[in-house]
Amino acid sequence: MKLLNSGNLVLYSGGSMNRILWQSFDHPTHIQLPGMKLGLDRRTGLNRVLTSWRSKDDPGRGIYSFGFDPRGSPQKFLDKGSARIWRSGPWNGQRFSGIPQMTQSYVYSYAFVNTTDELYVVYNIYNSSIFSPFVLDDSGAIHHMMWGESNRRWNTFYSAPSDWCDYYGQCAAYGSCRRENTVRCVCLPGFQPKSPTDWYLSEWSDGCGGGAQTPTDWYSNRFHEETPGGKNGKPDGSF
């Protein structure tokens, strides 16, 4: 058994370093380190996901998990128990579309692999002296951290979800979440609140309905008209 400089604890077969029997990188906890694959080995069925701690002081298994759902267009999902609360969006060739802060830099690089054998994302640090993990905390937030030698503290590259509108299904069916508006949810064009009283009391869980358009009609029309509010509108997409 050997602890590598990467932080990977590896058990080799019979003293030979050519055959790995077990490695800690295949069994992540709440932290992803550089060089660690997060995702699915389709040959063995091994699925590497992050799991939060129960609390800041209790390393027991928490209620949040973060990993890939290979169905449809592969993307990463944050789950609270069995409830899906956030998604990264699909890979666009450079980053996951729902994480604009996730960009290549002179410090680190990302790689996304989707083959018949594997589905995973991995990142690497150009300077091995830099310590920069991903952390899923006990509140369900994902942070890309970097240790700052000069100020002797953790600095955050980015966190996700980044605001209220990032969470999955906040405005329910046919609702649009507004980042810069005192009213957080509005109905999409052609729809009305199912429960107007609840809606105007900031209870949006019933969503909107009663529209003449079908979901297919509305998505088709999106390419020809803009949701009221322009760039401040964010279609929720929970039908």
XYZ file of C-alpha atoms in Angstrom:
239
model
C 0.000 0.000 0.000
C 1.285 3.450 -0.902
C 0.099 7.011 -0.407
C 0.911 8.928 -3.585
C 1.757 12.616 -3.743
C -1.650 13.145 -5.393
C -3.375 12.042 -2.179
C -4.441 8.711 -3.702
C -4.003 5.764 -1.338
C -3.273 2.715 -3.514
C -3.183 -0.999 -2.705
C -1.085 -2.946 -5.201
C -1.136 -6.666 -5.993
C 1.778 -8.722 -4.676
C 4.162 -5.809 -4.469
C 3.780 -5.073 -8.177
C 2.979 -1.446 -8.926
C 1.532 -2.428 -12.300
C -1.680 -3.880 -10.889
C -3.980 -1.899 -8.607
C -6.315 -3.850 -6.337
C -7.912 -0.826 -4.689
C -7.468 2.947 -4.625
C -9.053 5.693 -2.574
C -9.658 7.817 -5.690
C -12.376 5.313 -6.640
C -14.189 5.966 -3.364
C -14.393 9.748 -2.851
C -15.944 11.266 0.244
C -16.888 14.965 0.175
C -13.705 16.065 -1.629
C -12.499 15.721 -5.221
C -8.745 16.138 -5.665
C -6.797 16.910 -8.865
C -6.460 13.763 -10.974
C -9.490 12.108 -9.345
C -12.197 10.984 -11.761
C -15.746 11.921 -10.816
C -18.166 9.741 -12.732
C -19.018 6.283 -13.979
C -16.929 3.286 -15.022
C -19.397 1.585 -17.360
C -17.327 -1.621 -17.467
C -17.553 -2.323 -13.737
C -20.572 -0.222 -12.736
C -18.465 1.811 -10.298
C -19.971 5.281 -9.868
C -17.754 7.850 -8.161
C -19.867 10.529 -6.470
C -19.187 13.065 -3.742
C -21.177 12.702 -0.524
C -21.421 15.447 2.066
C -20.581 15.130 5.727
C -23.507 14.934 8.135
C -22.337 18.198 9.740
C -19.166 20.258 10.012
C -18.108 18.183 13.016
C -19.541 14.814 11.976
C -17.908 13.015 9.026
C -20.759 10.504 8.807
C -22.645 10.209 5.521
C -24.730 13.327 4.921
C -27.850 13.903 2.849
C -26.237 15.577 -0.188
C -24.584 13.821 -3.123
C -23.009 15.123 -6.312
C -22.296 13.111 -9.444
C -23.286 12.199 -12.996
C -26.617 11.029 -14.308
C -25.697 9.284 -17.587
C -29.241 9.394 -18.933
C -29.873 11.894 -21.702
C -27.191 14.516 -22.183
C -24.685 13.679 -19.416
C -24.428 16.308 -16.707
C -23.743 16.487 -13.002
C -26.564 16.659 -10.481
C -26.719 17.718 -6.858
C -29.235 15.657 -4.897
C -30.672 16.090 -1.417
C -31.613 12.557 -0.527
C -33.779 11.442 -3.453
C -34.694 15.014 -4.468
C -32.807 16.657 -7.320
C -31.976 20.265 -6.426
C -29.361 21.496 -8.928
C -27.755 20.536 -12.233
C -24.565 21.618 -13.956
C -25.939 21.649 -17.491
C -24.252 19.573 -20.233
C -20.607 19.867 -21.259
C -20.152 22.422 -24.058
C -16.585 21.557 -24.993
C -14.898 23.764 -22.402
C -17.090 23.682 -19.308
C -20.496 22.672 -17.999
C -22.993 25.155 -19.415
C -24.584 25.959 -16.051
C -21.265 26.954 -14.455
C -19.963 30.028 -16.330
C -17.233 30.496 -13.708
C -15.728 27.129 -14.656
C -13.095 28.225 -17.154
C -9.684 26.917 -18.138
C -6.846 28.974 -16.683
C -3.102 29.037 -16.183
C -3.690 27.265 -12.844
C -5.799 24.238 -13.822
C -7.456 22.405 -16.735
C -10.585 20.262 -17.096
C -11.210 17.153 -19.171
C -14.583 15.539 -19.883
C -14.646 11.929 -21.111
C -17.756 10.161 -22.419
C -17.087 6.809 -24.104
C -18.657 3.361 -24.112
C -16.327 2.472 -21.210
C -16.347 5.586 -19.048
C -18.147 8.827 -18.227
C -16.257 11.228 -16.004
C -14.795 14.678 -15.476
C -11.301 15.245 -14.115
C -9.255 18.342 -13.472
C -5.520 18.843 -13.094
C -3.297 21.510 -11.572
C -0.313 22.667 -13.596
C 1.711 23.463 -10.460
C 1.725 20.479 -8.095
C 2.579 22.736 -5.139
C -0.900 24.310 -5.356
C -3.598 22.640 -3.256
C -7.000 23.155 -4.888
C -9.817 20.673 -4.104
C -13.540 20.594 -4.858
C -15.582 20.335 -1.666
C -19.239 19.383 -1.161
C -20.142 20.908 2.197
C -22.797 19.801 4.669
C -25.226 22.516 3.470
C -25.249 21.156 -0.095
C -22.949 23.702 -1.766
C -20.036 22.802 -4.038
C -16.906 24.937 -3.730
C -13.738 24.998 -5.818
C -11.167 26.028 -3.230
C -7.514 27.044 -3.262
C -5.181 27.314 -0.310
C -3.514 30.727 -0.207
C 0.006 30.602 1.154
C 0.251 34.377 1.415
C -2.878 34.890 3.527
C -2.880 31.388 5.077
C -6.532 30.713 4.396
C -8.861 29.025 1.913
C -9.920 31.115 -1.069
C -12.924 30.218 -3.241
C -12.731 30.166 -7.057
C -16.478 29.642 -7.348
C -19.414 28.003 -5.614
C -22.541 26.320 -6.936
C -25.454 26.721 -6.651
C -24.581 30.406 -6.665
C -28.010 31.904 -5.911
C -31.667 31.077 -5.297
C -32.508 30.782 -8.993
C -29.842 28.134 -9.514
C -31.795 25.592 -7.482
C -33.863 23.082 -9.404
C -37.589 23.757 -9.850
C -37.866 26.846 -7.650
C -40.748 28.290 -9.676
C -42.268 24.901 -10.560
C -44.102 24.174 -13.820
C -44.026 26.932 -16.477
C -42.390 29.371 -14.052
C -39.463 31.692 -14.747
C -37.041 32.631 -11.979
C -35.814 36.245 -11.861
C -32.400 36.968 -10.399
C -32.787 40.744 -10.160
C -36.412 41.207 -9.218
C -38.287 41.647 -5.950
C -40.784 39.083 -7.272
C -38.669 35.978 -7.755
C -41.049 33.968 -9.921
C -43.248 34.907 -12.875
C -45.274 32.743 -15.229
C -44.068 32.180 -18.760
C -46.011 33.917 -21.567
C -49.473 32.392 -21.964
C -49.607 30.898 -18.442
C -51.095 32.005 -15.127
C -50.478 31.022 -11.480
C -52.396 27.902 -10.498
C -52.875 29.329 -7.001
C -52.864 33.142 -7.331
C -53.176 33.739 -3.581
C -50.212 31.502 -2.765
C -48.245 32.890 -5.689
C -48.495 36.480 -4.496
C -47.568 35.343 -0.985
C -44.288 34.083 -2.465
C -45.342 30.432 -2.373
C -44.582 29.193 -5.878
C -44.630 25.410 -5.478
C -47.871 24.958 -7.479
C -46.371 26.666 -10.515
C -48.353 27.962 -13.468
C -50.901 26.471 -15.837
C -53.924 27.195 -17.971
C -51.918 28.317 -20.968
C -53.081 27.912 -24.532
C -49.586 26.907 -25.604
C -48.176 23.438 -25.155
C -44.627 23.036 -23.822
C -43.489 22.214 -27.374
C -45.106 25.393 -28.715
C -43.479 27.505 -26.049
C -39.985 26.118 -26.600
C -40.378 26.649 -30.338
C -41.447 30.253 -29.776
C -38.518 30.923 -27.451
C -36.276 31.227 -30.476
C -38.421 34.071 -31.826
C -39.418 36.026 -28.745
C -37.759 36.890 -25.488
C -39.169 36.174 -22.064
C -40.241 39.475 -20.401
C -37.367 40.807 -18.364
C -34.716 40.029 -20.975
C -31.458 38.810 -19.501
C -32.936 38.807 -15.988
C -35.366 36.006 -16.852
C -34.292 32.417 -16.319
C -36.669 29.679 -17.560
C -37.044 27.139 -14.799
C -37.691 24.187 -17.097
C -39.595 22.072 -14.561
C -42.637 20.679 -16.325
